């Protein structure tokens, strides 16, 4: 039987999953992103500086990442290296955004797949008293994710869609008054991460089978997170294919379009392979390969939140007070800006001609994870769903658990395809 | 009162901003408003989510919040919000149906109010403002990119308490959008004294390097953002007019003219 799950809720954007289920086992799965704006096209002809603010509007839950990738692409174009203090401030802004997301994603999006919070949605394996404990932290998480955006706002001016990250550095000059509040927020967030870990271990204890569910193919890729400030590095760029580590080579990254498929999501492939990206990828590249799984992804996200909170605390000690740096000298040429972010590897590339944007291309983390089948090879999420046992086909919560473990963001995922650096038009996605 | 928060073609940043609300808090509002449908926040998924959507509409008397612009290309097929009775439901169809029985209709964010970035040239998805696809309906417009969660939360609280909301001629609440950013800007004295910033990051008035505060109506200078003291001009960057009708169809940063 065919199960159409639309909308997949508790994610950002619009995702449809179509699963073929035989004898309660998922035998085939398709991912379909069902929104499209053609974001790259609206950047053509714009002033290069505008790209840093405009590309943030791709995504309401991970906007600061786009500002970093975009400014890096412009800086690459002008062969400009931003100063250390600006890199630290950018990473603090990005770090607060990651914490906002990881807290929100874990409690608001993933937790309700495993425990019943407000209503009895499925037969939970977690004892009721522990469900109540997690439910309390679920409510508290609203405050802490809000607080993380407040931390971002102290340095970034506003969240979502910050103003401080610009071509050549950052505009903000952190003063000692603002610094004092940022320190408190970082500390509070770090304390809350401890509760997240405890709650994660409750889920792990009662749903341990999810370490054997949701294997994406276990090939991993990262563009590096905070690797421009080595002492606060979360993960360096790299690739794990068939368990073997190799250095990242951007020339091996290609993207493909679909003339007879049904999704607005394009298919990035590295050496023709679909790659999983995100916290689990970063964890494996840094600490060694493990098989990809639904719980593995959630565990990596929760652990990463704690590392990031610790790093923010330490990075704040390094920020120069009342200092900023920006630049006006953008040069014509081509540039690439990459960073790992909340959901994985993010790529921006730009071509500037006569001080105007001539081409712009974006590959997002969710495009990697949610990419559709190409050349007979399934995308990572599709592959992760195949083989899942579904107890009640009228309430396939097992599928949702794995989908949420990838933290999909479809506002980000749907983009135009470029071939040899030239954008193809949207007709390369054909809608059913 | 029931509430449907419908995300359409956009970045879903307005619901994130709303979750950030502290004036009053999201938690506080949730005890007074029953959010029956929200792609980002609701537990049910698939058919059960769509059941909740149509049940709320059938009961009537709810608040409809729409964030994002409405894609009209290919009969709305560039933006599908769900699957119901063996067919895909486009955002275009969903807003038309949901606006019929709503007690209040709110456009949250600039895309829903005016088209915004989702409808920016060349607008490949042929996205439009909500008011263009459901003409003749009264819509409260809450522009901003995104709209601050605090502004949204205060509006919702006032609506459920039965307070009158006075609107300007294009539908914005006057208590929030009655003044320009320039009116209450913390850098107004720099403007009066002709101290103009020459580049972003400087201290001074940003008027000569792209700031559109004088033509932008929004309460940012006194509500600030994210419950703290900061807002874009407070971090040495210009107001980019993200709550304006023509955002972002102009150059945000201007070269130094001083």
XYZ file of C-alpha atoms in Angstrom:
690
model
C 0.000 0.000 0.000
C 1.001 3.579 -0.593
C 1.019 5.992 2.343
C 1.123 9.698 1.535
C 2.243 11.760 4.521
C 1.555 15.420 3.812
C 2.137 17.673 5.588
C 5.055 16.384 7.666
C 4.568 18.742 10.619
C 7.054 19.924 13.272
C 9.585 20.911 10.625
C 10.312 24.156 8.800
C 8.669 24.243 5.352
C 6.616 21.750 3.383
C 7.588 18.124 3.065
C 5.678 15.165 1.700
C 6.783 11.569 2.211
C 5.341 8.874 -0.008
C 5.999 5.401 1.395
C 5.269 1.998 -0.097
C 4.437 -0.352 2.744
C 4.184 -4.136 2.324
C 3.365 -6.344 5.328
C 4.016 -3.384 7.659
C 7.536 -2.795 6.284
C 8.515 0.293 4.300
C 9.824 -1.060 0.990
C 10.195 2.247 -0.844
C 10.106 5.919 0.108
C 10.110 9.208 -1.752
C 10.806 12.684 -0.440
C 9.026 15.604 -1.982
C 9.647 19.282 -1.173
C 6.504 21.201 -2.038
C 7.387 24.872 -2.100
C 9.429 26.873 -4.543
C 10.581 30.460 -4.798
C 13.597 30.390 -7.134
C 15.628 32.385 -4.647
C 18.810 32.564 -6.738
C 17.010 34.467 -9.496
C 16.008 37.383 -7.304
C 19.651 37.969 -6.374
C 20.740 38.525 -9.979
C 21.428 42.201 -10.621
C 21.535 43.074 -6.907
C 24.387 44.859 -5.149
C 26.713 42.152 -3.752
C 26.365 43.408 -0.145
C 22.612 42.797 -0.297
C 23.155 39.042 -0.723
C 24.227 38.708 2.917
C 20.891 40.061 4.183
C 18.686 38.677 1.427
C 19.909 35.068 1.516
C 19.068 34.928 5.221
C 15.433 35.130 4.107
C 15.797 31.648 2.631
C 15.199 30.245 6.074
C 13.577 31.484 9.246
C 15.201 28.933 11.549
C 18.838 28.982 10.365
C 19.225 32.442 8.830
C 22.571 33.358 10.413
C 24.236 30.431 8.596
C 23.260 31.931 5.256
C 24.728 35.290 6.261
C 28.034 33.576 7.056
C 28.172 31.496 3.848
C 27.131 34.481 1.768
C 29.666 36.901 3.242
C 32.372 34.240 2.853
C 31.489 33.837 -0.837
C 31.793 37.604 -1.358
C 35.027 37.741 0.639
C 36.445 34.843 -1.387
C 35.631 36.823 -4.515
C 37.633 39.783 -3.211
C 40.377 37.590 -1.647
C 39.597 39.210 1.687
C 40.352 37.470 4.982
C 38.291 38.801 7.869
C 39.963 39.534 11.177
C 39.940 37.123 14.107
C 37.569 39.207 16.231
C 34.948 39.281 13.479
C 35.254 35.527 13.068
C 34.709 35.040 16.805
C 31.647 37.317 16.811
C 30.212 35.560 13.756
C 30.704 32.197 15.424
C 29.003 33.376 18.613
C 26.023 34.625 16.571
C 25.957 31.349 14.651
C 26.405 29.377 17.875
C 23.418 31.015 19.559
C 21.343 30.266 16.450
C 22.424 26.622 16.525
C 21.460 26.371 20.208
C 18.097 27.988 19.495
C 17.496 25.365 16.845
C 18.835 22.316 18.686
C 16.776 23.094 21.814
C 13.650 23.809 19.773
C 14.205 20.832 17.485
C 14.799 18.353 20.296
C 11.898 19.354 22.524
C 9.257 20.786 20.196
C 9.869 18.652 17.118
C 11.493 15.322 18.129
C 10.423 14.655 21.740
C 6.678 14.414 20.909
C 7.563 11.444 18.645
C 8.698 9.417 21.665
C 6.662 10.647 24.638
C 3.097 11.872 24.958
C 3.262 15.495 26.092
C -0.224 16.972 26.003
C -2.404 14.247 24.562
C -2.175 10.465 24.167
C -0.974 10.220 20.573
C 0.499 6.700 20.549
C 1.457 3.914 22.946
C 4.500 5.408 24.660
C 7.235 3.154 26.039
C 8.377 5.770 28.544
C 6.816 5.474 32.055
C 4.339 8.238 32.846
C 6.414 9.866 35.636
C 9.347 10.274 33.266
C 7.024 11.605 30.583
C 5.901 14.260 33.055
C 9.530 15.182 33.815
C 10.286 15.527 30.097
C 7.028 17.463 29.673
C 8.244 20.034 32.221
C 11.456 20.531 30.262
C 9.409 20.730 27.063
C 7.699 23.834 28.509
C 11.026 25.217 29.768
C 12.560 24.721 26.324
C 10.269 27.475 24.990
C 12.036 29.905 27.315
C 15.541 28.631 26.577
C 15.216 28.649 22.784
C 13.855 32.195 23.050
C 16.802 33.047 25.293
C 19.248 31.712 22.686
C 17.779 34.096 20.120
C 18.085 36.864 22.682
C 21.795 36.047 22.931
C 22.038 36.182 19.152
C 20.250 39.519 19.130
C 22.706 41.122 21.572
C 25.415 40.722 18.937
C 23.289 40.474 15.788
C 20.643 43.149 16.429
C 17.695 40.920 15.585
C 16.674 37.300 15.172
C 15.661 35.745 12.851
C 17.628 37.548 10.097
C 20.511 39.312 11.874
C 22.044 42.604 10.758
C 25.584 42.400 12.147
C 27.201 39.956 9.735
C 28.245 41.882 6.624
C 30.846 41.757 3.884
C 34.288 42.153 5.471
C 33.376 41.407 9.075
C 30.727 42.467 11.574
C 29.074 45.808 12.347
C 28.484 45.203 16.031
C 30.750 46.650 18.722
C 30.058 44.647 21.839
C 30.205 46.883 24.889
C 30.679 45.739 28.474
C 27.021 46.247 29.339
C 25.866 43.938 26.542
C 28.724 41.540 27.236
C 27.464 41.035 30.797
C 24.075 39.823 29.596
C 25.580 37.617 26.885
C 27.713 35.865 29.517
C 24.656 35.125 31.651
C 22.678 33.809 28.684
C 25.523 31.512 27.586
C 25.755 30.165 31.117
C 22.016 29.542 31.437
C 21.954 27.752 28.097
C 24.837 25.523 29.095
C 22.964 24.502 32.256
C 19.860 23.665 30.259
C 21.895 21.489 27.868
C 22.486 19.185 30.834
C 18.701 18.592 31.118
C 18.577 17.917 27.395
C 21.188 15.209 27.807
C 19.275 13.619 30.696
C 16.047 13.635 28.711
C 17.842 12.202 25.693
C 19.085 9.272 27.795
C 15.531 8.507 28.906
C 14.484 8.293 25.253
C 17.541 6.165 24.446
C 16.791 3.748 27.268
C 13.237 3.019 26.151
C 13.717 3.236 22.379
C 17.165 1.678 21.972
C 16.011 -0.173 18.814
C 16.280 3.170 16.998
C 20.044 2.694 16.915
C 19.237 0.038 14.288
C 16.651 2.057 12.393
C 17.229 4.911 9.971
C 20.549 4.152 8.239
C 21.039 6.744 5.492
C 23.928 4.838 3.907
C 26.395 6.208 6.464
C 28.478 8.315 4.087
C 29.201 11.640 5.743
C 30.325 15.090 4.685
C 31.125 18.321 6.512
C 32.306 21.740 5.380
C 33.635 22.493 8.884
C 32.025 24.294 11.805
C 33.900 27.047 13.694
C 37.094 25.777 12.043
C 38.120 29.377 11.312
C 38.686 29.842 15.070
C 40.763 26.683 15.704
C 40.589 26.694 19.512
C 36.767 26.619 19.307
C 36.556 24.190 16.407
C 33.495 21.925 16.461
C 34.427 20.025 13.323
C 36.854 20.423 10.431
C 35.796 19.817 6.853
C 36.061 16.262 5.595
C 34.357 13.280 4.058
C 33.725 9.706 5.210
C 32.935 7.288 2.383
C 32.704 3.558 3.127
C 34.034 4.397 6.610
C 37.222 5.918 5.134
C 38.179 9.508 5.819
C 39.347 11.799 3.049
C 39.814 15.519 2.705
C 36.997 17.512 1.180
C 37.421 18.445 -2.477
C 34.685 20.807 -3.664
C 35.322 19.789 -7.279
C 33.801 16.403 -6.451
C 30.482 18.014 -5.508
C 27.854 18.003 -8.272
C 24.153 18.684 -8.330
C 21.504 17.119 -10.496
C 18.042 18.054 -11.650
C 14.998 15.908 -12.301
C 13.006 15.964 -15.428
C 10.547 13.291 -14.460
C 10.492 13.340 -10.690
C 8.191 15.166 -8.360
C 10.227 17.178 -5.908
C 11.448 20.762 -5.865
C 14.549 19.545 -4.019
C 17.692 19.126 -6.090
C 20.169 16.285 -5.634
C 23.702 17.183 -4.565
C 26.082 14.245 -4.926
C 29.702 13.896 -3.805
C 31.641 11.548 -6.075
C 28.166 10.574 -7.318
C 27.123 9.451 -3.828
C 24.325 10.847 -1.669
C 25.859 12.134 1.574
C 24.358 12.539 5.029
C 25.132 15.921 6.615
C 24.418 17.364 10.074
C 25.442 16.811 13.701
C 25.952 13.050 13.268
C 28.191 13.642 10.232
C 30.238 16.151 12.184
C 30.504 13.775 15.101
C 31.691 10.920 12.869
C 34.210 13.052 10.979
C 35.622 14.324 14.250
C 35.452 11.215 16.425
C 35.272 8.277 14.039
C 32.682 6.480 11.940
C 29.559 4.959 13.398
C 26.571 3.578 11.499
C 23.949 6.220 10.876
C 20.689 5.802 12.793
C 17.672 7.711 14.035
C 18.899 7.794 17.650
C 22.472 8.469 16.504
C 21.349 11.669 14.848
C 19.384 12.805 17.901
C 22.221 11.935 20.274
C 24.768 13.855 18.191
C 22.489 16.897 18.121
C 22.083 16.931 21.895
C 25.804 16.447 22.569
C 26.675 19.092 20.024
C 24.360 21.587 21.742
C 26.397 21.197 24.906
C 29.746 21.638 23.103
C 28.457 24.727 21.376
C 27.192 26.252 24.626
C 30.636 25.637 26.179
C 32.340 27.180 23.169
C 30.118 30.270 23.223
C 31.013 30.767 26.870
C 34.712 30.583 26.040
C 34.469 32.609 22.835
C 32.846 35.451 24.773
C 36.055 35.699 26.802
C 37.963 36.304 23.563
C 35.770 39.036 22.076
C 37.470 42.409 21.850
C 35.277 45.049 23.477
C 34.092 47.967 21.285
C 35.726 46.666 18.143
C 34.285 45.911 14.746
C 35.508 45.635 11.191
C 33.783 46.035 7.821
C 34.918 46.632 4.260
C 33.593 48.440 1.216
C 35.936 47.118 -1.423
C 34.073 44.324 -3.151
C 35.771 43.162 -6.345
C 34.417 41.508 -9.469
C 35.089 37.795 -9.849
C 33.808 34.482 -8.546
C 33.753 33.213 -4.988
C 32.649 30.260 -2.908
C 31.515 30.419 0.718
C 30.984 27.276 2.739
C 30.252 26.449 6.344
C 28.658 23.644 8.245
C 25.584 24.760 10.108
C 22.638 23.450 12.115
C 21.569 20.795 9.598
C 24.890 20.256 7.849
C 26.909 21.515 4.915
C 25.939 24.841 3.347
C 27.393 26.139 0.076
C 27.023 29.557 -1.543
C 28.745 30.590 -4.754
C 28.648 33.978 -6.405
C 29.802 35.620 -9.596
C 30.119 39.398 -9.512
C 30.320 41.515 -12.659
C 30.445 45.321 -12.695
C 29.754 45.342 -8.941
C 26.485 43.464 -9.468
C 25.570 39.843 -8.796
C 25.586 37.959 -12.082
C 25.079 34.391 -10.798
C 24.298 32.968 -7.389
C 24.016 29.337 -6.411
C 23.035 27.757 -3.106
C 23.257 24.144 -1.918
C 21.737 23.615 1.505
C 22.105 20.863 4.111
C 18.523 19.700 3.674
C 19.117 19.417 -0.091
C 21.773 16.801 0.782
C 19.625 14.939 3.310
C 16.253 15.178 1.558
C 17.556 14.789 -1.971
C 15.409 12.609 -4.194
C 16.381 9.444 -6.019
C 18.865 10.097 -8.824
C 20.175 7.523 -11.240
C 18.447 4.826 -9.208
C 20.248 5.812 -6.002
C 18.036 6.920 -3.105
C 18.627 10.119 -1.189
C 19.772 9.755 2.476
C 16.364 10.221 4.150
C 14.624 8.008 1.583
C 17.131 5.249 2.185
C 16.890 5.671 5.961
C 13.150 5.008 5.858
C 13.341 1.779 3.857
C 13.074 -1.302 6.071
C 11.245 0.484 8.890
C 8.593 -1.647 10.592
C 5.268 0.130 11.051
C 2.953 -1.194 13.715
C -0.142 0.794 12.750
C -0.222 1.960 9.131
C -2.949 4.486 9.996
C -0.504 6.173 12.421
C 3.012 5.632 11.010
C 4.855 7.396 13.833
C 7.940 5.238 13.132
C 8.451 7.089 9.818
C 8.036 10.462 11.503
C 10.676 9.635 14.154
C 13.293 9.064 11.473
C 12.203 12.047 9.374
C 12.507 14.361 12.400
C 15.919 12.955 13.331
C 17.232 14.660 10.156
C 15.723 17.987 11.303
C 14.441 18.748 7.786
C 14.138 22.323 6.599
C 12.361 22.563 3.290
C 12.376 26.371 3.059
C 16.107 25.815 2.684
C 16.013 22.736 0.550
C 14.278 23.924 -2.569
C 16.610 25.675 -4.961
C 17.470 26.034 -8.607
C 19.990 23.666 -10.096
C 23.168 24.970 -11.671
C 25.074 23.187 -14.380
C 28.639 24.275 -15.101
C 27.997 27.372 -13.025
C 24.877 28.421 -14.955
C 21.476 28.347 -13.281
C 18.839 26.273 -14.982
C 15.269 27.450 -14.764
C 12.618 25.934 -12.564
C 11.179 23.778 -15.344
C 13.921 21.319 -14.490
C 11.688 20.359 -11.622
C 8.441 18.981 -12.914
C 5.546 18.845 -10.532
C 3.135 15.928 -10.557
C -10.609 30.849 20.507
C -9.147 28.588 17.811
C -6.257 29.729 15.685
C -4.941 28.470 12.343
C -1.365 29.517 11.600
C -0.912 28.833 7.913
C 2.600 28.939 6.491
C 2.752 29.555 2.748
C 5.586 30.440 0.342
C 8.264 31.962 2.580
C 10.933 31.172 5.130
C 8.664 30.175 8.067
C 10.525 32.800 10.093
C 7.386 34.459 11.392
C 6.313 31.410 13.391
C 9.858 31.138 14.800
C 9.669 34.815 15.722
C 6.265 34.170 17.320
C 7.706 31.282 19.373
C 10.273 33.854 20.601
C 7.497 36.062 21.919
C 7.799 37.558 25.390
C 5.118 40.263 25.236
C 3.177 38.214 26.276
C 4.981 34.902 26.041
C 4.001 32.112 23.683
C 3.273 29.921 26.726
C 0.909 32.483 28.201
C -0.951 32.912 24.905
C -1.238 29.160 24.414
C -3.429 28.965 27.499
C -5.848 31.417 25.871
C -5.663 30.544 22.180
C -6.011 27.032 20.857
C -3.612 26.599 17.929
C -5.408 23.882 15.964
C -3.203 24.000 12.874
C 0.440 25.013 12.484
C 2.863 23.189 10.212
C 5.760 24.028 12.544
C 4.171 23.433 15.899
C 1.321 20.885 15.799
C 1.599 17.239 16.838
C -0.684 15.643 14.202
C 0.814 15.011 10.765
C -0.542 13.977 7.368
C -4.279 13.350 7.133
C -4.880 14.071 10.840
C -3.264 17.489 10.454
C -5.513 18.251 7.494
C -8.549 16.982 9.463
C -7.700 19.533 12.153
C -7.446 22.256 9.503
C -10.844 21.533 7.937
C -12.573 20.857 11.296
C -11.499 24.276 12.571
C -12.824 25.934 9.420
C -16.121 24.107 9.722
C -16.586 25.270 13.318
C -15.878 28.880 12.269
C -15.064 31.916 14.400
C -11.299 31.338 14.488
C -8.268 33.545 13.974
C -6.485 32.898 10.667
C -2.824 33.894 10.544
C -1.088 33.585 7.180
C 2.663 33.940 6.824
C 4.373 33.827 3.429
C 3.199 34.975 0.027
C 0.717 32.979 -2.028
C 2.162 31.335 -5.124
C -0.295 31.545 -8.027
C 1.793 29.970 -10.785
C 0.521 26.698 -12.215
C -2.723 27.055 -10.199
C -0.751 27.331 -6.987
C 1.161 24.080 -7.464
C 4.455 25.731 -6.533
C 3.321 25.534 -2.906
C 1.416 22.548 -1.552
C 0.475 22.501 2.121
C -0.954 18.996 2.481
C -2.787 16.002 1.051
C -6.479 15.427 1.730
C -9.107 13.152 0.182
C -6.615 11.859 -2.374
C -5.556 15.246 -3.614
C -2.865 17.811 -2.904
C -4.072 21.080 -1.372
C -2.295 24.188 -2.622
C -1.671 27.185 -0.370
C -3.781 29.204 -2.823
C -6.746 26.909 -2.265
C -6.125 26.704 1.498
C -6.204 30.473 2.101
C -9.357 30.846 0.033
C -11.146 28.152 2.033
C -9.761 29.204 5.421
C -10.629 32.880 4.975
C -14.337 32.119 4.558
C -15.256 31.393 8.185
C -12.502 33.300 9.991
C -13.373 35.876 12.615
C -10.053 37.685 12.153
C -7.541 37.383 9.316
C -3.963 38.435 9.996
C -1.106 38.729 7.500
C 2.060 37.977 9.498
C 5.248 39.268 7.911
C 6.029 41.286 4.799
C 5.558 38.399 2.311
C 1.964 37.883 3.379
C 1.261 41.639 3.633
C 2.859 42.836 0.412
C 4.525 39.901 -1.380
C 7.940 40.674 0.108
C 10.973 38.647 -0.796
C 8.898 35.685 -1.989
C 7.372 37.909 -4.692
C 10.561 39.838 -5.463
C 11.516 40.284 -9.121
C 11.547 38.107 -11.242
C 9.051 36.224 -9.017
C 9.271 32.826 -10.691
C 6.543 31.393 -8.443
C 4.185 34.319 -9.278
C 3.681 34.875 -5.569
C 1.239 37.498 -4.366
C 0.219 39.200 -1.147
C -2.653 37.552 0.741
C -4.892 40.575 0.103
C -4.492 40.066 -3.646
C -5.790 36.496 -3.593
C -8.632 37.047 -1.123
C -9.853 40.540 -2.083
C -12.783 42.064 -0.190
C -11.732 40.500 3.114
C -10.641 42.601 6.059
C -7.004 41.730 6.798
C -4.909 43.030 9.678
C -1.443 43.548 8.218
C 1.581 42.906 10.426
C 4.600 43.512 8.208
C 8.224 42.913 9.171
C 10.814 40.447 7.962
C 9.936 38.663 10.088
C 7.269 40.421 12.135
C 8.481 40.570 15.720
C 6.866 37.841 17.808
C 6.169 40.428 20.492
C 4.086 42.546 18.111
C 2.125 39.477 16.988
C 1.571 38.241 20.527
C 0.321 41.628 21.712
C -2.082 41.847 18.763
C -3.457 38.364 19.461
C -3.936 39.129 23.149
C -5.818 42.331 22.340
C -8.029 40.509 19.833
C -9.023 37.726 22.219
C -9.722 40.265 24.966
C -12.142 41.926 22.559
C -10.230 45.204 22.313
C -10.716 47.387 19.270
C -7.642 47.593 17.023
C -7.443 50.826 15.098
C -5.976 50.274 11.624
C -4.331 52.657 9.170
C -5.630 52.908 5.566
C -3.614 49.891 4.418
C -4.618 47.713 7.370
C -1.740 48.039 9.850
C -2.489 48.495 13.584
C -1.747 52.133 14.391
C -0.470 51.325 17.888
C 2.415 49.449 16.244
C 2.874 51.051 12.839
C 1.775 54.651 13.530
C 5.277 56.111 13.464
C 8.371 55.803 11.351
C 11.581 54.211 12.568
C 13.191 57.652 12.193
C 10.626 59.236 14.575
C 11.955 57.395 17.606
C 15.402 56.415 16.383
C 18.057 56.376 19.116
C 20.420 58.041 16.593
C 18.037 60.932 15.876
C 20.324 63.438 17.575
C 23.138 62.452 15.192
C 20.803 63.311 12.316
C 19.906 66.664 13.898
C 23.623 67.450 14.351
C 24.542 66.333 10.812
C 26.758 63.511 12.018
C 26.410 60.889 9.321
C 28.056 57.462 9.288
C 30.301 56.999 6.269
C 30.265 53.232 6.343
C 28.317 50.498 8.068
C 29.739 49.747 11.483
C 30.307 53.417 12.281
C 28.477 55.347 14.966
C 26.274 58.074 13.495
C 23.108 58.518 11.455
C 22.787 55.964 8.646
C 20.634 58.082 6.356
C 23.400 58.603 3.787
C 24.382 54.949 3.523
C 21.035 53.415 2.783
C 18.945 53.727 5.970
C 15.248 53.912 5.085
C 14.069 54.604 8.648
C 12.331 57.876 7.635
C 10.002 56.071 5.209
C 9.546 52.853 7.224
C 6.691 52.458 9.669
C 7.538 50.060 12.499
C 7.985 50.194 16.289
C 11.536 48.720 16.320
C 13.143 51.752 18.034
C 11.060 51.326 21.190
C 10.043 47.643 21.266
C 13.536 46.556 20.203
C 14.068 42.909 19.262
C 14.173 39.591 21.143
C 13.349 41.003 24.551
C 16.597 42.857 25.008
C 18.002 46.282 24.199
C 19.134 45.533 20.686
C 17.742 46.224 17.205
C 19.418 46.650 13.806
C 20.500 50.284 14.212
C 21.784 49.426 17.693
C 24.376 47.130 16.117
C 25.570 49.833 13.670
C 23.604 48.772 10.610
C 20.912 50.616 8.641
C 17.164 50.053 8.782
C 16.520 48.166 5.530
C 12.774 48.848 5.534
C 11.833 45.200 5.937
C 8.267 46.151 6.898
C 7.795 48.313 3.798
C 5.593 47.605 0.837
C 8.421 47.622 -1.706
C 10.923 45.543 0.352
C 13.325 44.225 -0.998
C 13.083 45.731 -4.493
C 15.725 48.376 -3.900
C 19.409 48.469 -2.937
C 19.791 47.875 0.797
C 23.293 49.292 1.192
C 24.222 52.505 -0.529
C 27.746 53.566 -1.356
C 29.116 56.372 0.779
C 27.684 59.633 -0.493
C 29.171 61.861 2.173
